[in-house]
mmCIF file of C-alpha atoms and ligand atoms in Angstrom:
data_model
loop_
_atom_site.group_PDB
_atom_site.id
_atom_site.type_symbol
_atom_site.label_atom_id
_atom_site.label_comp_id
_atom_site.label_asym_id
_atom_site.label_seq_id
_atom_site.Cartn_x
_atom_site.Cartn_y
_atom_site.Cartn_z
ATOM 1 C CA MET Y 1136 -8.609 -9.325 27.194
ATOM 2 C CA LEU Y 1137 -6.692 -6.372 25.906
ATOM 3 C CA TYR Y 1138 -5.897 -8.355 22.795
ATOM 4 C CA SER Y 1139 -9.511 -8.261 21.644
ATOM 5 C CA LEU Y 1140 -9.389 -4.465 21.494
ATOM 6 C CA LEU Y 1141 -6.836 -4.583 18.731
ATOM 7 C CA MET Y 1142 -8.074 -3.701 15.288
ATOM 8 C CA TYR Y 1143 -5.941 -3.938 12.211
ATOM 9 C CA VAL Y 1144 -6.046 -2.644 8.667
ATOM 10 C CA ASP Y 1145 -3.946 -4.182 5.896
ATOM 11 C CA THR Y 1146 -3.124 -1.107 3.824
ATOM 12 C CA HIS Y 1147 -1.677 -2.998 0.872
ATOM 13 C CA CYS Y 1148 -2.914 -6.395 -0.254
ATOM 14 C CA HIS Y 1149 -3.701 -7.749 -3.706
ATOM 15 C CA LEU Y 1150 -6.782 -9.709 -2.709
ATOM 16 C CA ASP Y 1151 -8.022 -9.643 -6.306
ATOM 17 C CA PHE Y 1152 -5.136 -11.847 -7.478
ATOM 18 C CA ALA Y 1153 -5.936 -15.325 -8.786
ATOM 19 C CA ALA Y 1154 -3.998 -16.801 -5.853
ATOM 20 C CA PHE Y 1155 -7.067 -16.012 -3.709
ATOM 21 C CA ASP Y 1156 -9.786 -17.093 -6.152
ATOM 22 C CA GLY Y 1157 -10.482 -20.357 -4.342
ATOM 23 C CA SER Y 1158 -10.228 -19.071 -0.789
ATOM 24 C CA ARG Y 1159 -11.233 -15.385 -0.750
ATOM 25 C CA SER Y 1160 -14.439 -15.600 1.290
ATOM 26 C CA GLU Y 1161 -12.947 -17.983 3.864
ATOM 27 C CA LEU Y 1162 -9.917 -15.731 4.138
ATOM 28 C CA MET Y 1163 -12.070 -12.646 4.701
ATOM 29 C CA SER Y 1164 -13.986 -14.455 7.474
ATOM 30 C CA ALA Y 1165 -10.748 -15.587 9.103
ATOM 31 C CA CYS Y 1166 -9.426 -12.014 8.966
ATOM 32 C CA LEU Y 1167 -12.523 -10.607 10.663
ATOM 33 C CA GLU Y 1168 -12.193 -13.236 13.401
ATOM 34 C CA SER Y 1169 -8.640 -12.026 13.966
ATOM 35 C CA ASN Y 1170 -9.767 -8.391 14.034
ATOM 36 C CA ILE Y 1171 -8.181 -7.568 10.701
ATOM 37 C CA ARG Y 1172 -11.061 -5.372 9.681
ATOM 38 C CA HIS Y 1173 -10.224 -3.419 6.565
ATOM 39 C CA PHE Y 1174 -8.132 -3.825 3.467
ATOM 40 C CA LEU Y 1175 -6.760 -1.410 0.937
ATOM 41 C CA VAL Y 1176 -6.655 -3.249 -2.374
ATOM 42 C CA PRO Y 1177 -4.719 -1.381 -5.052
ATOM 43 C CA SER Y 1178 -5.035 -2.475 -8.668
ATOM 44 C CA THR Y 1179 -2.095 -3.258 -10.902
ATOM 45 C CA THR Y 1180 -3.155 -3.457 -14.569
ATOM 46 C CA TYR Y 1181 -5.993 -2.031 -16.655
ATOM 47 C CA MET Y 1182 -7.405 -5.560 -16.890
ATOM 48 C CA SER Y 1183 -7.545 -5.767 -13.092
ATOM 49 C CA TRP Y 1184 -9.686 -2.635 -12.587
ATOM 50 C CA GLN Y 1185 -12.967 -4.379 -13.289
ATOM 51 C CA LYS Y 1186 -12.236 -7.367 -11.058
ATOM 52 C CA VAL Y 1187 -11.163 -5.113 -8.182
ATOM 53 C CA ALA Y 1188 -14.330 -3.014 -8.588
ATOM 54 C CA GLN Y 1189 -16.620 -6.054 -8.725
ATOM 55 C CA LEU Y 1190 -15.036 -7.760 -5.718
ATOM 56 C CA ALA Y 1191 -15.270 -4.551 -3.703
ATOM 57 C CA LEU Y 1192 -19.055 -4.762 -4.081
ATOM 58 C CA VAL Y 1193 -18.957 -8.233 -2.531
ATOM 59 C CA TYR Y 1194 -16.599 -7.267 0.299
ATOM 60 C CA PRO Y 1195 -17.669 -3.998 1.962
ATOM 61 C CA MET Y 1196 -14.544 -4.011 4.132
ATOM 62 C CA TRP Y 1197 -12.363 -3.379 1.076
ATOM 63 C CA ARG Y 1198 -11.189 0.066 0.067
ATOM 64 C CA VAL Y 1199 -9.871 0.248 -3.466
ATOM 65 C CA ALA Y 1200 -7.416 2.169 -5.603
ATOM 66 C CA PHE Y 1201 -7.026 2.181 -9.364
ATOM 67 C CA GLY Y 1202 -3.870 2.680 -11.345
ATOM 68 C CA LEU Y 1203 -1.227 1.094 -13.539
ATOM 69 C CA HIS Y 1204 1.666 -0.548 -11.677
ATOM 70 C CA PRO Y 1205 5.088 0.418 -13.052
ATOM 71 C CA TYR Y 1206 6.345 -3.155 -13.216
ATOM 72 C CA PHE Y 1207 3.487 -4.366 -15.433
ATOM 73 C CA LEU Y 1208 3.480 -1.630 -18.077
ATOM 74 C CA ARG Y 1209 4.684 -3.787 -20.947
ATOM 75 C CA SER Y 1210 1.167 -4.490 -22.184
ATOM 76 C CA GLU Y 1211 -0.517 -1.246 -21.074
ATOM 77 C CA CYS Y 1212 -1.774 1.647 -23.237
ATOM 78 C CA ILE Y 1213 -1.235 5.117 -21.866
ATOM 79 C CA GLU Y 1214 -4.637 6.116 -23.337
ATOM 80 C CA ASN Y 1215 -6.347 4.061 -20.628
ATOM 81 C CA ILE Y 1216 -5.223 6.660 -18.094
ATOM 82 C CA ASP Y 1217 -7.901 8.889 -19.686
ATOM 83 C CA LYS Y 1218 -10.460 6.563 -18.068
ATOM 84 C CA LEU Y 1219 -8.772 6.515 -14.646
ATOM 85 C CA GLY Y 1220 -10.540 9.549 -13.211
ATOM 86 C CA ASP Y 1221 -14.007 8.256 -14.113
ATOM 87 C CA VAL Y 1222 -13.322 4.783 -12.706
ATOM 88 C CA CYS Y 1223 -12.027 6.262 -9.452
ATOM 89 C CA GLU Y 1224 -15.146 8.395 -9.054
ATOM 90 C CA GLN Y 1225 -17.612 5.667 -10.035
ATOM 91 C CA GLU Y 1226 -16.046 3.039 -7.806
ATOM 92 C CA LYS Y 1227 -15.345 5.369 -4.873
ATOM 93 C CA ALA Y 1228 -11.589 4.836 -4.947
ATOM 94 C CA VAL Y 1229 -9.786 6.103 -1.853
ATOM 95 C CA ALA Y 1230 -6.535 6.562 -3.792
ATOM 96 C CA ILE Y 1231 -4.761 6.250 -7.139
ATOM 97 C CA GLY Y 1232 -2.509 3.184 -7.146
ATOM 98 C CA GLU Y 1233 -0.455 1.427 -7.296
ATOM 99 C CA ILE Y 1234 1.757 3.692 -9.327
ATOM 100 C CA GLY Y 1235 5.401 4.697 -9.271
ATOM 101 C CA LEU Y 1236 8.774 3.754 -10.680
ATOM 102 C CA ASP Y 1237 10.546 0.410 -10.626
ATOM 103 C CA PHE Y 1238 14.227 0.503 -11.590
ATOM 104 C CA TRP Y 1239 14.761 -3.236 -11.348
ATOM 105 C CA PRO Y 1240 16.915 -4.346 -14.329
ATOM 106 C CA ASP Y 1241 14.152 -6.190 -16.198
ATOM 107 C CA ALA Y 1242 11.494 -3.460 -15.834
ATOM 108 C CA VAL Y 1243 10.139 -1.336 -18.690
ATOM 109 C CA ALA Y 1244 12.276 1.602 -19.946
ATOM 110 C CA VAL Y 1245 12.570 4.412 -17.402
ATOM 111 C CA GLU Y 1246 11.189 7.036 -19.798
ATOM 112 C CA VAL Y 1247 8.053 4.970 -20.411
ATOM 113 C CA GLN Y 1248 7.535 4.501 -16.676
ATOM 114 C CA LYS Y 1249 7.950 8.215 -16.059
ATOM 115 C CA ARG Y 1250 5.313 9.071 -18.659
ATOM 116 C CA PHE Y 1251 2.767 6.736 -17.047
ATOM 117 C CA PHE Y 1252 3.631 7.940 -13.551
ATOM 118 C CA GLU Y 1253 3.364 11.605 -14.489
ATOM 119 C CA ALA Y 1254 0.006 11.103 -16.210
ATOM 120 C CA GLN Y 1255 -1.387 9.247 -13.184
ATOM 121 C CA LEU Y 1256 -0.069 11.868 -10.759
ATOM 122 C CA SER Y 1257 -1.971 14.478 -12.711
ATOM 123 C CA VAL Y 1258 -5.219 12.464 -12.322
ATOM 124 C CA ALA Y 1259 -4.530 12.261 -8.573
ATOM 125 C CA ARG Y 1260 -4.084 15.992 -8.502
ATOM 126 C CA GLU Y 1261 -7.317 16.617 -10.415
ATOM 127 C CA LEU Y 1262 -9.290 14.411 -8.034
ATOM 128 C CA ASN Y 1263 -7.292 15.469 -4.986
ATOM 129 C CA LEU Y 1264 -6.645 11.811 -4.130
ATOM 130 C CA PRO Y 1265 -3.698 10.299 -2.251
ATOM 131 C CA VAL Y 1266 -1.462 7.899 -4.178
ATOM 132 C CA ILE Y 1267 -0.282 4.379 -3.349
ATOM 133 C CA LEU Y 1268 3.346 4.323 -4.425
ATOM 134 C CA HIS Y 1269 5.500 1.460 -5.614
ATOM 135 C CA ALA Y 1270 9.153 2.464 -5.708
ATOM 136 C CA ARG Y 1271 12.098 0.148 -6.199
ATOM 137 C CA LYS Y 1272 15.607 1.629 -6.431
ATOM 138 C CA SER Y 1273 13.862 4.880 -7.316
ATOM 139 C CA TYR Y 1274 13.011 6.785 -4.128
ATOM 140 C CA ASP Y 1275 14.794 10.013 -5.044
ATOM 141 C CA VAL Y 1276 13.349 10.168 -8.574
ATOM 142 C CA VAL Y 1277 9.852 9.361 -7.288
ATOM 143 C CA LEU Y 1278 10.165 12.120 -4.714
ATOM 144 C CA LYS Y 1279 11.310 14.600 -7.335
ATOM 145 C CA MET Y 1280 8.416 13.730 -9.655
ATOM 146 C CA ILE Y 1281 5.942 14.120 -6.806
ATOM 147 C CA ARG Y 1282 7.359 17.521 -6.021
ATOM 148 C CA ASP Y 1283 7.351 18.553 -9.710
ATOM 149 C CA ALA Y 1284 3.748 17.390 -10.083
ATOM 150 C CA ASN Y 1285 2.832 19.551 -7.095
ATOM 151 C CA HIS Y 1286 1.158 16.546 -5.508
ATOM 152 C CA THR Y 1287 -0.113 17.695 -2.133
ATOM 153 C CA SER Y 1288 -2.662 15.022 -1.162
ATOM 154 C CA GLY Y 1289 -0.053 12.590 0.199
ATOM 155 C CA GLY Y 1290 -0.310 8.840 0.108
ATOM 156 C CA ILE Y 1291 1.389 5.666 1.210
ATOM 157 C CA ILE Y 1292 4.800 4.565 0.050
ATOM 158 C CA HIS Y 1293 4.384 0.841 0.066
ATOM 159 C CA ALA Y 1294 7.013 -1.697 1.206
ATOM 160 C CA PHE Y 1295 9.341 1.117 2.156
ATOM 161 C CA ASN Y 1296 12.938 -0.005 2.177
ATOM 162 C CA GLY Y 1297 14.965 3.189 1.872
ATOM 163 C CA SER Y 1298 17.065 5.229 4.270
ATOM 164 C CA LEU Y 1299 15.791 7.210 7.257
ATOM 165 C CA GLU Y 1300 16.567 10.409 5.387
ATOM 166 C CA GLN Y 1301 14.470 9.311 2.403
ATOM 167 C CA ALA Y 1302 11.708 8.197 4.767
ATOM 168 C CA ASN Y 1303 11.603 11.583 6.431
ATOM 169 C CA ARG Y 1304 11.469 13.384 3.100
ATOM 170 C CA PHE Y 1305 8.373 11.365 2.137
ATOM 171 C CA VAL Y 1306 6.804 11.980 5.541
ATOM 172 C CA GLU Y 1307 7.389 15.720 5.175
ATOM 173 C CA ARG Y 1308 5.403 15.579 1.932
ATOM 174 C CA GLY Y 1309 2.415 13.966 3.640
ATOM 175 C CA PHE Y 1310 3.255 10.315 3.015
ATOM 176 C CA LEU Y 1311 2.963 7.331 5.315
ATOM 177 C CA LEU Y 1312 5.402 4.452 5.087
ATOM 178 C CA GLY Y 1313 3.901 1.015 4.554
ATOM 179 C CA ILE Y 1314 5.701 -1.365 6.930
ATOM 180 C CA GLY Y 1315 5.429 -5.052 6.089
ATOM 181 C CA GLY Y 1316 7.052 -8.465 6.319
ATOM 182 C CA THR Y 1317 10.579 -7.290 5.489
ATOM 183 C CA ILE Y 1318 11.154 -6.276 9.112
ATOM 184 C CA THR Y 1319 10.534 -9.853 10.295
ATOM 185 C CA TYR Y 1320 13.827 -10.991 8.703
ATOM 186 C CA PRO Y 1321 16.718 -10.987 11.213
ATOM 187 C CA ARG Y 1322 19.151 -9.924 8.482
ATOM 188 C CA ALA Y 1323 17.153 -6.781 7.572
ATOM 189 C CA LYS Y 1324 19.335 -4.616 9.803
ATOM 190 C CA LYS Y 1325 18.961 -1.437 7.754
ATOM 191 C CA ALA Y 1326 15.151 -1.703 7.751
ATOM 192 C CA HIS Y 1327 15.250 -2.329 11.507
ATOM 193 C CA ARG Y 1328 17.282 0.817 12.129
ATOM 194 C CA VAL Y 1329 14.892 2.880 10.002
ATOM 195 C CA VAL Y 1330 11.711 1.663 11.728
ATOM 196 C CA GLN Y 1331 13.317 2.172 15.137
ATOM 197 C CA GLN Y 1332 13.947 5.827 14.398
ATOM 198 C CA LEU Y 1333 10.773 6.758 12.515
ATOM 199 C CA GLY Y 1334 8.341 9.189 14.094
ATOM 200 C CA ASP Y 1335 5.130 7.776 15.537
ATOM 201 C CA HIS Y 1336 3.074 9.543 12.889
ATOM 202 C CA ALA Y 1337 4.992 7.965 9.977
ATOM 203 C CA TYR Y 1338 3.743 4.415 9.476
ATOM 204 C CA VAL Y 1339 0.915 2.060 8.585
ATOM 205 C CA LEU Y 1340 0.910 -1.745 8.391
ATOM 206 C CA GLU Y 1341 0.694 -3.842 5.237
ATOM 207 C CA THR Y 1342 1.374 -7.314 3.889
ATOM 208 C CA ASP Y 1343 1.565 -6.980 0.070
ATOM 209 C CA SER Y 1344 -0.280 -10.322 -0.042
ATOM 210 C CA PRO Y 1345 0.075 -12.718 -1.798
ATOM 211 C CA ASP Y 1346 3.719 -11.588 -2.031
ATOM 212 C CA MET Y 1347 6.400 -10.865 0.574
ATOM 213 C CA PRO Y 1348 5.951 -13.805 2.960
ATOM 214 C CA LEU Y 1349 7.215 -13.254 6.488
ATOM 215 C CA HIS Y 1350 10.387 -14.781 7.887
ATOM 216 C CA GLY Y 1351 9.757 -18.476 8.460
ATOM 217 C CA PHE Y 1352 7.050 -18.604 5.791
ATOM 218 C CA GLN Y 1353 9.205 -18.249 2.695
ATOM 219 C CA GLY Y 1354 7.707 -19.879 -0.389
ATOM 220 C CA GLN Y 1355 4.151 -19.686 0.990
ATOM 221 C CA ILE Y 1356 1.289 -17.454 -0.096
ATOM 222 C CA ASN Y 1357 1.159 -14.429 2.183
ATOM 223 C CA THR Y 1358 -2.240 -13.252 3.466
ATOM 224 C CA PRO Y 1359 -3.512 -10.339 5.579
ATOM 225 C CA LEU Y 1360 -3.576 -12.795 8.493
ATOM 226 C CA SER Y 1361 0.114 -11.972 8.948
ATOM 227 C CA ILE Y 1362 -0.641 -8.340 9.865
ATOM 228 C CA PRO Y 1363 -0.596 -9.009 13.656
ATOM 229 C CA LYS Y 1364 2.852 -10.632 13.301
ATOM 230 C CA VAL Y 1365 4.150 -7.538 11.517
ATOM 231 C CA ALA Y 1366 2.679 -5.399 14.295
ATOM 232 C CA PHE Y 1367 4.312 -7.540 17.018
ATOM 233 C CA CYS Y 1368 7.650 -7.324 15.263
ATOM 234 C CA LEU Y 1369 7.363 -3.542 14.879
ATOM 235 C CA ALA Y 1370 6.366 -3.242 18.551
ATOM 236 C CA GLU Y 1371 9.446 -5.187 19.577
ATOM 237 C CA LEU Y 1372 11.743 -3.102 17.395
ATOM 238 C CA ARG Y 1373 10.298 0.170 18.698
ATOM 239 C CA GLY Y 1374 10.198 -0.999 22.333
ATOM 240 C CA ARG Y 1375 6.435 -0.560 22.542
ATOM 241 C CA ILE Y 1376 3.462 -2.780 23.231
ATOM 242 C CA VAL Y 1377 1.546 -4.031 20.246
ATOM 243 C CA ASN Y 1378 -1.626 -2.147 21.239
ATOM 244 C CA ASP Y 1379 0.231 1.122 20.866
ATOM 245 C CA ILE Y 1380 1.424 0.129 17.409
ATOM 246 C CA ALA Y 1381 -2.053 -0.930 16.262
ATOM 247 C CA LYS Y 1382 -3.622 2.233 17.657
ATOM 248 C CA GLN Y 1383 -1.001 4.509 16.168
ATOM 249 C CA ALA Y 1384 -1.242 2.827 12.738
ATOM 250 C CA LYS Y 1385 -4.991 3.355 12.776
ATOM 251 C CA LYS Y 1386 -4.634 6.977 13.818
ATOM 252 C CA ASN Y 1387 -2.129 7.578 11.008
ATOM 253 C CA LEU Y 1388 -4.399 5.945 8.464
ATOM 254 C CA LEU Y 1389 -7.319 8.140 9.502
ATOM 255 C CA ARG Y 1390 -5.197 11.249 9.126
ATOM 256 C CA LEU Y 1391 -4.624 10.344 5.471
ATOM 257 C CA PHE Y 1392 -8.146 8.982 4.856
ATOM 258 C CA PRO Y 1393 -10.502 10.900 7.173
ATOM 259 C CA LYS Y 1394 -13.555 9.288 5.575
ATOM 260 C CA TRP Y 1395 -12.227 5.726 5.822
ATOM 261 C CA TYR Y 1396 -15.109 4.498 8.000
ATOM 262 C CA GLU Y 1397 -17.919 6.648 6.640
ATOM 263 C CA ASP Y 1398 -17.945 5.173 3.255
ATOM 264 C CA GLU Y 1399 -19.219 1.628 3.889
ATOM 265 C CA ARG Y 1400 -19.891 0.486 0.386
HETATM 266 ZN ZN1 LIG O 891 1.469 -4.075 -4.488
#
């Protein structure tokens, strides 16, 4: 009985991606049946903004963010960031994202990434919007740029995989950590230690669908339907019951987005 009281939000899923083109509506129905009620869909490229905006009109349970993802900057023009503020206002974006820095070896030059990140942080500041962060091998630099940009409206650091110290520094600056499928892997000992020690107010749940399949589902398309499994795993690691985890994640989300439920599109 208690189970039916659970309500989940997937705070990071790329439901606009072509991987879902043939199955989106069925997937959304299946999610609602499993009490996965809302979705934060960040955009990745300039080309994706329109599709995200159009789909959000079809699916009122989506919340959207617009931005240029650091890993896909190769074919982006920095001038398009001039249009970011208007798009966010028109389409009622809840955040700017996903933005950040990706120091993977084959990513775009660091200086280019920094220029895009800085410009997008300044739009977030103008609009007083939270940011959805993508950071790979770059937590300390991202944190420094956020501090330098005087970004005070917080956000979510997605797929967090850093140290407890780095986690706490983000939390102190008003960020939530997006906890996803990584923790379901038995070998992810460092991630386990971090999520065991995090404060209750520090996390939200996410899948990064269609990427980051859970342990046991490698090679398959990930969907928001795996959110309850992430919650169960987090509950086990933190020695709590899953209801507590779901409730706390929702409470944390509402602290960052107080108008989350008001704005049914
Ligand atoms: Zn993402």
